[in-house]
Tab-separated table of N, CA and C in Angstrom:
chain	number	residue	atom	x	y	z
M	3	UNK	N	0.825	-1.184	0.000
M	3	UNK	CA	0.000	0.000	0.000
M	3	UNK	C	0.862	1.238	0.000
M	4	UNK	N	0.254	2.325	-0.222
M	4	UNK	CA	0.978	3.570	-0.288
M	4	UNK	C	0.167	4.671	0.349
M	5	UNK	N	0.818	5.789	0.476
M	5	UNK	CA	0.111	6.981	0.913
M	5	UNK	C	-0.440	6.897	2.311
M	6	UNK	N	-1.639	7.337	2.467
M	6	UNK	CA	-2.226	7.525	3.793
M	6	UNK	C	-2.470	6.228	4.560
M	7	UNK	N	-2.392	5.092	3.918
M	7	UNK	CA	-2.578	3.834	4.637
M	7	UNK	C	-1.517	3.640	5.712
M	8	UNK	N	-0.393	4.329	5.574
M	8	UNK	CA	0.686	4.220	6.552
M	8	UNK	C	0.734	5.397	7.518
M	9	UNK	N	-0.257	6.255	7.493
M	9	UNK	CA	-0.238	7.442	8.352
M	9	UNK	C	-0.952	7.216	9.677
M	10	UNK	N	-1.635	6.080	9.802
M	10	UNK	CA	-2.356	5.789	11.044
M	10	UNK	C	-2.426	4.274	11.234
M	11	UNK	N	-2.681	3.873	12.466
M	11	UNK	CA	-2.801	2.448	12.783
M	11	UNK	C	-4.158	1.923	12.328
M	12	UNK	N	-4.160	0.678	11.884
M	12	UNK	CA	-5.416	-0.033	11.642
M	12	UNK	C	-5.198	-1.501	11.983
M	13	UNK	N	-6.080	-2.008	12.831
M	13	UNK	CA	-5.998	-3.396	13.284
M	13	UNK	C	-6.705	-4.356	12.348
M	14	UNK	N	-7.535	-3.820	11.464
M	14	UNK	CA	-8.180	-4.619	10.430
M	14	UNK	C	-8.519	-3.672	9.281
M	15	UNK	N	-8.678	-4.198	8.080
M	15	UNK	CA	-9.017	-3.333	6.945
M	15	UNK	C	-10.327	-2.565	7.130
M	16	UNK	N	-11.215	-3.053	7.987
M	16	UNK	CA	-12.473	-2.332	8.216
M	16	UNK	C	-12.237	-0.977	8.878
M	17	UNK	N	-11.051	-0.771	9.454
M	17	UNK	CA	-10.717	0.502	10.096
M	17	UNK	C	-10.067	1.496	9.133
M	18	UNK	N	-9.794	1.074	7.906
M	18	UNK	CA	-9.175	1.966	6.926
M	18	UNK	C	-10.237	2.912	6.387
M	19	UNK	N	-9.879	4.170	6.263
M	19	UNK	CA	-10.814	5.163	5.731
M	19	UNK	C	-11.131	4.823	4.272
M	20	UNK	N	-12.414	4.877	3.904
M	20	UNK	CA	-12.811	4.530	2.533
M	20	UNK	C	-12.053	5.322	1.461
M	21	UNK	N	-11.826	6.609	1.687
M	21	UNK	CA	-11.072	7.405	0.705
M	21	UNK	C	-9.680	6.832	0.485
M	22	UNK	N	-9.068	6.330	1.543
M	22	UNK	CA	-7.709	5.783	1.428
M	22	UNK	C	-7.696	4.484	0.634
M	23	UNK	N	-8.751	3.696	0.750
M	23	UNK	CA	-8.842	2.471	-0.054
M	23	UNK	C	-9.019	2.804	-1.535
M	24	UNK	N	-9.848	3.797	-1.832
M	24	UNK	CA	-10.025	4.221	-3.224
M	24	UNK	C	-8.708	4.789	-3.762
M	25	UNK	N	-8.027	5.588	-2.963
M	25	UNK	CA	-6.748	6.147	-3.405
M	25	UNK	C	-5.675	5.075	-3.574
M	26	UNK	N	-5.747	4.002	-2.796
M	26	UNK	CA	-4.839	2.874	-2.999
M	26	UNK	C	-5.006	2.328	-4.412
M	27	UNK	N	-6.255	2.151	-4.830
M	27	UNK	CA	-6.529	1.652	-6.182
M	27	UNK	C	-6.064	2.643	-7.236
M	28	UNK	N	-6.279	3.932	-6.989
M	28	UNK	CA	-5.882	4.961	-7.955
M	28	UNK	C	-4.363	5.052	-8.061
M	29	UNK	N	-3.692	5.125	-6.917
M	29	UNK	CA	-2.236	5.285	-6.888
M	29	UNK	C	-1.538	4.125	-7.594
M	30	UNK	N	-2.054	2.935	-7.403
M	30	UNK	CA	-1.450	1.740	-7.994
M	30	UNK	C	-2.048	1.374	-9.351
M	31	UNK	N	-2.990	2.178	-9.829
M	31	UNK	CA	-3.696	1.945	-11.092
M	31	UNK	C	-4.105	0.472	-11.214
M	32	UNK	N	-4.804	-0.006	-10.191
M	32	UNK	CA	-5.219	-1.404	-10.159
M	32	UNK	C	-6.113	-1.780	-11.333
M	33	UNK	N	-6.803	-0.797	-11.903
M	33	UNK	CA	-7.696	-1.079	-13.026
M	33	UNK	C	-6.980	-0.969	-14.370
M	34	UNK	N	-5.716	-0.625	-14.328
M	34	UNK	CA	-4.903	-0.470	-15.546
M	34	UNK	C	-5.574	0.468	-16.547
M	35	UNK	N	-6.045	1.599	-16.038
M	35	UNK	CA	-6.663	2.611	-16.886
M	35	UNK	C	-5.600	3.333	-17.705
M	36	UNK	N	-5.959	3.806	-18.902
M	36	UNK	CA	-4.994	4.540	-19.727
M	36	UNK	C	-4.553	5.840	-19.038
M	37	UNK	N	-3.282	6.161	-19.188
M	37	UNK	CA	-2.718	7.364	-18.577
M	37	UNK	C	-2.009	8.202	-19.633
M	38	UNK	N	-1.750	9.453	-19.260
M	38	UNK	CA	-0.900	10.296	-20.089
M	38	UNK	C	0.104	10.986	-19.189
M	39	UNK	N	1.345	11.059	-19.584
M	39	UNK	CA	1.858	10.443	-20.805
M	39	UNK	C	1.742	8.920	-20.749
M	40	UNK	N	1.539	8.335	-21.920
M	40	UNK	CA	1.368	6.887	-22.037
M	40	UNK	C	2.569	6.167	-21.448
M	41	UNK	N	2.292	5.116	-20.687
M	41	UNK	CA	3.361	4.304	-20.119
M	41	UNK	C	3.923	4.821	-18.807
M	42	UNK	N	3.638	6.057	-18.438
M	42	UNK	CA	4.134	6.583	-17.168
M	42	UNK	C	3.185	6.162	-16.056
M	43	UNK	N	3.741	5.845	-14.899
M	43	UNK	CA	2.933	5.413	-13.766
M	43	UNK	C	2.262	6.595	-13.083
M	44	UNK	N	1.097	6.336	-12.506
M	44	UNK	CA	0.384	7.351	-11.734
M	44	UNK	C	1.258	7.829	-10.581
M	45	UNK	N	1.948	6.898	-9.918
M	45	UNK	CA	2.781	7.274	-8.781
M	45	UNK	C	3.971	8.136	-9.204
M	46	UNK	N	4.265	8.192	-10.497
M	46	UNK	CA	5.344	9.040	-10.994
M	46	UNK	C	4.828	10.338	-11.599
M	47	UNK	N	3.537	10.628	-11.409
M	47	UNK	CA	2.987	11.898	-11.840
M	47	UNK	C	2.109	11.869	-13.072
M	48	UNK	N	1.827	10.705	-13.645
M	48	UNK	CA	0.951	10.618	-14.814
M	48	UNK	C	-0.486	10.971	-14.422
M	49	UNK	N	-1.302	11.237	-15.421
M	49	UNK	CA	-2.716	11.534	-15.215
M	49	UNK	C	-3.565	10.488	-15.934
M	50	UNK	N	-4.753	10.252	-15.380
M	50	UNK	CA	-5.696	9.368	-16.060
M	50	UNK	C	-6.323	10.111	-17.239
M	51	UNK	N	-6.499	9.423	-18.357
M	51	UNK	CA	-7.189	10.022	-19.498
M	51	UNK	C	-8.654	10.226	-19.138
M	52	UNK	N	-9.269	9.238	-18.517
M	52	UNK	CA	-10.627	9.335	-17.983
M	52	UNK	C	-10.538	8.888	-16.535
M	53	UNK	N	-10.829	9.801	-15.611
M	53	UNK	CA	-10.615	9.472	-14.196
M	53	UNK	C	-11.851	8.909	-13.498
M	54	UNK	N	-12.840	8.479	-14.248
M	54	UNK	CA	-14.013	7.857	-13.650
M	54	UNK	C	-13.926	6.343	-13.841
M	55	UNK	N	-14.032	5.613	-12.735
M	55	UNK	CA	-13.929	4.152	-12.781
M	55	UNK	C	-15.261	3.518	-12.400
M	56	UNK	N	-15.675	2.474	-13.122
M	56	UNK	CA	-16.901	1.756	-12.744
M	56	UNK	C	-16.774	1.185	-11.328
M	57	UNK	N	-17.819	1.370	-10.534
M	57	UNK	CA	-17.780	0.976	-9.124
M	57	UNK	C	-17.432	-0.496	-8.940
M	58	UNK	N	-18.090	-1.382	-9.682
M	58	UNK	CA	-17.860	-2.811	-9.489
M	58	UNK	C	-16.409	-3.189	-9.768
M	59	UNK	N	-15.809	-2.583	-10.775
M	59	UNK	CA	-14.416	-2.900	-11.104
M	59	UNK	C	-13.463	-2.437	-10.010
M	60	UNK	N	-13.667	-1.225	-9.518
M	60	UNK	CA	-12.794	-0.722	-8.454
M	60	UNK	C	-12.964	-1.551	-7.184
M	61	UNK	N	-14.196	-1.855	-6.831
M	61	UNK	CA	-14.453	-2.631	-5.617
M	61	UNK	C	-13.824	-4.019	-5.715
M	62	UNK	N	-13.961	-4.653	-6.851
M	62	UNK	CA	-13.351	-5.972	-7.053
M	62	UNK	C	-11.827	-5.893	-6.927
M	63	UNK	N	-11.237	-4.854	-7.475
M	63	UNK	CA	-9.780	-4.694	-7.410
M	63	UNK	C	-9.306	-4.503	-5.968
M	64	UNK	N	-9.993	-3.669	-5.203
M	64	UNK	CA	-9.610	-3.432	-3.807
M	64	UNK	C	-9.803	-4.697	-2.981
M	65	UNK	N	-10.871	-5.452	-3.245
M	65	UNK	CA	-11.154	-6.675	-2.488
M	65	UNK	C	-10.092	-7.753	-2.704
M	66	UNK	N	-9.300	-7.636	-3.751
M	66	UNK	CA	-8.194	-8.579	-3.947
M	66	UNK	C	-7.111	-8.399	-2.892
M	67	UNK	N	-7.017	-7.206	-2.309
M	67	UNK	CA	-5.949	-6.885	-1.365
M	67	UNK	C	-6.429	-6.681	0.072
M	68	UNK	N	-7.697	-6.346	0.249
M	68	UNK	CA	-8.235	-6.028	1.572
M	68	UNK	C	-9.566	-6.740	1.784
M	69	UNK	N	-9.780	-7.271	2.990
M	69	UNK	CA	-11.060	-7.888	3.333
M	69	UNK	C	-12.018	-6.799	3.810
M	70	UNK	N	-12.640	-6.137	2.852
M	70	UNK	CA	-13.636	-5.096	3.119
M	70	UNK	C	-14.838	-5.394	2.238
M	71	UNK	N	-15.919	-4.668	2.453
M	71	UNK	CA	-17.067	-4.861	1.569
M	71	UNK	C	-17.337	-3.590	0.776
M	72	UNK	N	-18.152	-3.735	-0.232
M	72	UNK	CA	-18.457	-2.616	-1.122
M	72	UNK	C	-19.093	-1.457	-0.359
M	73	UNK	N	-19.899	-1.759	0.642
M	73	UNK	CA	-20.542	-0.686	1.403
M	73	UNK	C	-19.527	0.215	2.098
M	74	UNK	N	-18.445	-0.373	2.589
M	74	UNK	CA	-17.393	0.439	3.204
M	74	UNK	C	-16.779	1.361	2.152
M	75	UNK	N	-16.468	0.822	0.993
M	75	UNK	CA	-15.869	1.636	-0.066
M	75	UNK	C	-16.812	2.742	-0.523
M	76	UNK	N	-18.096	2.457	-0.557
M	76	UNK	CA	-19.066	3.430	-1.061
M	76	UNK	C	-19.326	4.579	-0.091
M	77	UNK	N	-18.678	4.541	1.069
M	77	UNK	CA	-18.722	5.678	1.987
M	77	UNK	C	-17.716	6.753	1.577
M	78	UNK	N	-16.884	6.456	0.608
M	78	UNK	CA	-15.868	7.394	0.139
M	78	UNK	C	-16.510	8.610	-0.526
M	79	UNK	N	-15.890	9.754	-0.333
M	79	UNK	CA	-16.352	10.960	-1.020
M	79	UNK	C	-16.143	10.859	-2.536
M	80	UNK	N	-15.328	9.906	-2.976
M	80	UNK	CA	-15.041	9.738	-4.393
M	80	UNK	C	-16.059	8.837	-5.106
M	81	UNK	N	-16.994	8.284	-4.340
M	81	UNK	CA	-18.037	7.439	-4.930
M	81	UNK	C	-19.214	8.315	-5.366
M	82	UNK	N	-19.738	8.048	-6.558
M	82	UNK	CA	-20.870	8.792	-7.107
M	82	UNK	C	-22.020	7.809	-7.337
M	83	UNK	N	-22.956	7.714	-6.370
M	83	UNK	CA	-24.027	6.718	-6.487
M	83	UNK	C	-24.919	6.922	-7.711
M	84	UNK	N	-25.102	8.159	-8.135
M	84	UNK	CA	-25.957	8.417	-9.293
M	84	UNK	C	-25.379	7.841	-10.581
M	85	UNK	N	-24.053	7.716	-10.649
M	85	UNK	CA	-23.398	7.157	-11.838
M	85	UNK	C	-22.770	5.797	-11.566
M	86	UNK	N	-22.764	5.382	-10.279
M	86	UNK	CA	-22.130	4.135	-9.849
M	86	UNK	C	-20.666	4.073	-10.314
M	87	UNK	N	-19.958	5.172	-10.038
M	87	UNK	CA	-18.542	5.294	-10.400
M	87	UNK	C	-17.762	5.892	-9.234
M	88	UNK	N	-16.450	5.794	-9.344
M	88	UNK	CA	-15.526	6.441	-8.419
M	88	UNK	C	-14.628	7.383	-9.201
M	89	UNK	N	-14.287	8.507	-8.602
M	89	UNK	CA	-13.275	9.392	-9.171
M	89	UNK	C	-11.913	8.852	-8.770
M	90	UNK	N	-11.046	8.693	-9.752
M	90	UNK	CA	-9.691	8.211	-9.512
M	90	UNK	C	-8.755	9.420	-9.509
M	91	UNK	N	-8.245	9.774	-8.350
M	91	UNK	CA	-7.325	10.903	-8.266
M	91	UNK	C	-5.981	10.527	-8.873
M	92	UNK	N	-5.252	11.528	-9.298
M	92	UNK	CA	-3.910	11.305	-9.818
M	92	UNK	C	-3.039	12.472	-9.373
M	93	UNK	N	-1.838	12.548	-9.902
M	93	UNK	CA	-0.927	13.603	-9.490
M	93	UNK	C	-0.220	13.270	-8.191
M	94	UNK	N	0.037	11.981	-7.976
M	94	UNK	CA	0.684	11.532	-6.749
M	94	UNK	C	2.209	11.659	-6.822
M	95	UNK	N	2.747	12.128	-7.919
M	95	UNK	CA	4.200	12.169	-8.102
M	95	UNK	C	4.884	13.034	-7.057
M	96	UNK	N	6.162	12.766	-6.864
M	96	UNK	CA	6.933	13.526	-5.889
M	96	UNK	C	6.675	13.035	-4.486
M	97	UNK	N	7.199	13.760	-3.533
M	97	UNK	CA	7.010	13.384	-2.139
M	97	UNK	C	7.877	12.199	-1.752
M	98	UNK	N	7.544	11.622	-0.629
M	98	UNK	CA	8.324	10.527	-0.091
M	98	UNK	C	7.837	9.183	-0.597
M	99	UNK	N	8.731	8.254	-0.697
M	99	UNK	CA	8.382	6.905	-1.078
M	99	UNK	C	8.477	5.964	0.111
M	100	UNK	N	7.972	4.778	-0.072
M	100	UNK	CA	8.024	3.759	0.966
M	100	UNK	C	9.261	2.901	0.770
M	101	UNK	N	9.766	2.412	1.874
M	101	UNK	CA	10.942	1.549	1.845
M	101	UNK	C	10.666	0.287	2.656
M	102	UNK	N	11.081	-0.841	2.128
M	102	UNK	CA	11.051	-2.089	2.883
M	102	UNK	C	12.349	-2.153	3.654
M	103	UNK	N	12.248	-2.268	4.969
M	103	UNK	CA	13.427	-2.241	5.820
M	103	UNK	C	13.752	-3.594	6.422
M	104	UNK	N	12.834	-4.514	6.381
M	104	UNK	CA	13.072	-5.838	6.945
M	104	UNK	C	11.757	-6.582	7.055
M	105	UNK	N	11.822	-7.823	7.466
M	105	UNK	CA	10.601	-8.582	7.629
M	105	UNK	C	10.866	-10.034	7.977
M	106	UNK	N	9.799	-10.726	8.283
M	106	UNK	CA	9.886	-12.148	8.594
M	106	UNK	C	8.518	-12.782	8.390
M	107	UNK	N	8.478	-14.098	8.346
M	107	UNK	CA	7.222	-14.822	8.201
M	107	UNK	C	7.017	-15.769	9.383
M	108	UNK	N	5.772	-15.987	9.703
M	108	UNK	CA	5.346	-16.975	10.701
M	108	UNK	C	4.108	-17.654	10.124
M	109	UNK	N	4.275	-18.905	9.697
M	109	UNK	CA	3.202	-19.671	9.055
M	109	UNK	C	2.701	-18.904	7.849
M	110	UNK	N	1.392	-18.585	7.782
M	110	UNK	CA	0.865	-17.896	6.608
M	110	UNK	C	0.926	-16.369	6.731
M	111	UNK	N	1.521	-15.858	7.812
M	111	UNK	CA	1.613	-14.411	8.027
M	111	UNK	C	3.005	-13.890	7.690
M	112	UNK	N	3.024	-12.718	7.071
M	112	UNK	CA	4.274	-12.021	6.783
M	112	UNK	C	4.217	-10.676	7.503
M	113	UNK	N	5.309	-10.321	8.169
M	113	UNK	CA	5.419	-9.059	8.885
M	113	UNK	C	6.523	-8.249	8.219
M	114	UNK	N	6.154	-7.099	7.652
M	114	UNK	CA	7.114	-6.270	6.949
M	114	UNK	C	7.347	-4.982	7.713
M	115	UNK	N	8.608	-4.668	7.951
M	115	UNK	CA	8.983	-3.392	8.547
M	115	UNK	C	9.156	-2.412	7.396
M	116	UNK	N	8.334	-1.365	7.367
M	116	UNK	CA	8.375	-0.390	6.288
M	116	UNK	C	8.611	1.003	6.860
M	117	UNK	N	9.129	1.891	6.023
M	117	UNK	CA	9.358	3.273	6.434
M	117	UNK	C	8.983	4.217	5.318
M	118	UNK	N	8.673	5.450	5.684
M	118	UNK	CA	8.313	6.445	4.677
M	118	UNK	C	8.992	7.763	4.986
M	119	UNK	N	9.393	8.434	3.912
M	119	UNK	CA	9.861	9.809	3.991
M	119	UNK	C	11.271	9.962	4.515
M	120	UNK	N	11.636	11.201	4.729
M	120	UNK	CA	12.934	11.524	5.284
M	120	UNK	C	13.951	11.936	4.230
M	121	UNK	N	15.038	12.479	4.718
M	121	UNK	CA	16.113	12.913	3.829
M	121	UNK	C	17.106	11.784	3.644
M	122	UNK	N	17.775	11.791	2.519
M	122	UNK	CA	18.780	10.776	2.199
M	122	UNK	C	18.239	9.371	2.429
M	123	UNK	N	16.968	9.191	2.100
M	123	UNK	CA	16.300	7.898	2.182
M	123	UNK	C	16.255	7.307	3.591
M	124	UNK	N	16.328	8.149	4.608
M	124	UNK	CA	16.166	7.705	5.991
M	124	UNK	C	14.727	8.001	6.401
M	125	UNK	N	13.920	6.993	6.669
M	125	UNK	CA	12.501	7.206	6.961
M	125	UNK	C	12.253	8.092	8.171
M	126	UNK	N	11.219	8.907	8.058
M	126	UNK	CA	10.772	9.741	9.165
M	126	UNK	C	10.015	8.871	10.175
M	127	UNK	N	9.224	7.953	9.668
M	127	UNK	CA	8.535	7.026	10.561
M	127	UNK	C	8.495	5.644	9.931
M	128	UNK	N	8.293	4.678	10.783
M	128	UNK	CA	8.256	3.291	10.338
M	128	UNK	C	7.031	2.614	10.942
M	129	UNK	N	6.788	1.414	10.484
M	129	UNK	CA	5.695	0.642	11.033
M	129	UNK	C	5.787	-0.793	10.569
M	130	UNK	N	4.894	-1.609	11.091
M	130	UNK	CA	4.842	-3.020	10.734
M	130	UNK	C	3.552	-3.306	9.981
M	131	UNK	N	3.706	-3.808	8.769
M	131	UNK	CA	2.586	-4.178	7.914
M	131	UNK	C	2.432	-5.693	7.982
M	132	UNK	N	1.248	-6.140	8.347
M	132	UNK	CA	0.966	-7.572	8.474
M	132	UNK	C	0.166	-8.018	7.255
M	133	UNK	N	0.651	-9.077	6.606
M	133	UNK	CA	0.039	-9.590	5.387
M	133	UNK	C	-0.229	-11.081	5.557
M	134	UNK	N	-1.384	-11.541	5.090
M	134	UNK	CA	-1.731	-12.960	5.175
M	134	UNK	C	-1.699	-13.571	3.782
M	135	UNK	N	-0.989	-14.679	3.666
M	135	UNK	CA	-0.950	-15.395	2.397
M	135	UNK	C	-2.212	-16.237	2.269
M	136	UNK	N	-2.921	-16.054	1.157
M	136	UNK	CA	-4.161	-16.775	0.900
M	136	UNK	C	-3.869	-18.086	0.179
M	137	UNK	N	-3.022	-18.014	-0.838
M	137	UNK	CA	-2.543	-19.192	-1.556
M	137	UNK	C	-1.181	-18.837	-2.146
M	138	UNK	N	-0.670	-19.639	-3.070
M	138	UNK	CA	0.684	-19.417	-3.570
M	138	UNK	C	0.919	-18.042	-4.160
M	139	UNK	N	-0.087	-17.466	-4.791
M	139	UNK	CA	0.135	-16.184	-5.455
M	139	UNK	C	-0.774	-15.056	-4.958
M	140	UNK	N	-1.574	-15.300	-3.944
M	140	UNK	CA	-2.490	-14.277	-3.441
M	140	UNK	C	-2.284	-14.040	-1.954
M	141	UNK	N	-2.440	-12.775	-1.553
M	141	UNK	CA	-2.289	-12.368	-0.168
M	141	UNK	C	-3.180	-11.166	0.077
M	142	UNK	N	-3.425	-10.876	1.349
M	142	UNK	CA	-4.227	-9.711	1.728
M	142	UNK	C	-3.568	-8.991	2.889
M	143	UNK	N	-3.724	-7.669	2.871
M	143	UNK	CA	-3.249	-6.851	3.980
M	143	UNK	C	-4.153	-7.080	5.177
M	144	UNK	N	-3.544	-7.248	6.358
M	144	UNK	CA	-4.295	-7.560	7.566
M	144	UNK	C	-4.331	-6.384	8.539
M	145	UNK	N	-3.159	-5.754	8.788
M	145	UNK	CA	-3.094	-4.646	9.743
M	145	UNK	C	-1.814	-3.842	9.518
M	146	UNK	N	-1.782	-2.670	10.131
M	146	UNK	CA	-0.587	-1.831	10.093
M	146	UNK	C	-0.476	-1.100	11.424
M	147	UNK	N	0.699	-1.161	12.024
M	147	UNK	CA	0.964	-0.454	13.273
M	147	UNK	C	2.129	0.493	13.064
M	148	UNK	N	1.844	1.770	13.136
M	148	UNK	CA	2.861	2.801	12.990
M	148	UNK	C	3.665	2.882	14.283
M	149	UNK	N	4.966	3.075	14.125
M	149	UNK	CA	5.829	3.230	15.290
M	149	UNK	C	6.240	4.689	15.380
M	150	UNK	N	6.235	5.238	16.562
M	150	UNK	CA	6.467	6.668	16.754
M	150	UNK	C	7.924	6.988	17.051
M	151	UNK	N	8.775	6.613	16.124
M	151	UNK	CA	10.181	6.968	16.272
M	151	UNK	C	10.782	7.159	14.909
M	152	UNK	N	11.822	7.951	14.839
M	152	UNK	CA	12.509	8.177	13.577
M	152	UNK	C	13.587	7.136	13.398
M	153	UNK	N	13.686	6.647	12.202
M	153	UNK	CA	14.744	5.715	11.842
M	153	UNK	C	16.020	6.529	11.705
M	154	UNK	N	17.068	6.124	12.375
M	154	UNK	CA	18.285	6.931	12.363
M	154	UNK	C	19.464	6.174	11.781
M	155	UNK	N	19.188	5.231	10.915
M	155	UNK	CA	20.250	4.589	10.186
M	155	UNK	C	20.639	3.194	10.644
M	156	UNK	N	19.982	2.682	11.687
M	156	UNK	CA	20.312	1.313	12.083
M	156	UNK	C	19.855	0.356	10.987
M	157	UNK	N	20.492	-0.748	10.891
M	157	UNK	CA	20.098	-1.770	9.910
M	157	UNK	C	19.205	-2.772	10.607
M	158	UNK	N	18.057	-2.990	10.034
M	158	UNK	CA	17.143	-3.997	10.576
M	158	UNK	C	17.397	-5.312	9.857
M	159	UNK	N	17.447	-6.374	10.593
M	159	UNK	CA	17.693	-7.675	9.980
M	159	UNK	C	16.385	-8.308	9.538
M	160	UNK	N	16.491	-9.203	8.619
M	160	UNK	CA	15.339	-9.954	8.147
M	160	UNK	C	15.318	-11.272	8.905
M	161	UNK	N	14.275	-11.476	9.715
M	161	UNK	CA	14.148	-12.737	10.438
M	161	UNK	C	13.596	-13.794	9.523
M	162	UNK	N	14.043	-15.015	9.690
M	162	UNK	CA	13.515	-16.132	8.883
M	162	UNK	C	12.779	-17.106	9.765
């Protein structure tokens, strides 16, 4: 995930703000909508040619990564019930990126230490993202716990 999903704690996807789930789909262009300039990623500053996405398609795409329901997503300010569409924001380029700093697995769970922002690629804050493996090629985000400390250059090891 990207953006605001890492700005606050959530113990389950039901606690994620609906706007942030829609923006997750937009930022990652989960629907593979055409962009301009062609071939440039939304996260690198591209724009959608048509920024309206059919509700069912966006909801299906988000449900691949998060255990939420359509009603939660439809609470988003970006949902338009009269047209049954979502507005897909763009212009996410610039700013801080996310970094994988370490991680480990326990049975079907993966725990990733991630960080965002900072100068010289040193994260301003970090947190633990919990992911559950569904099968060999599918997984879902389970929770995220932000840690209230600045990363100051220590190396985190990857537990096995």
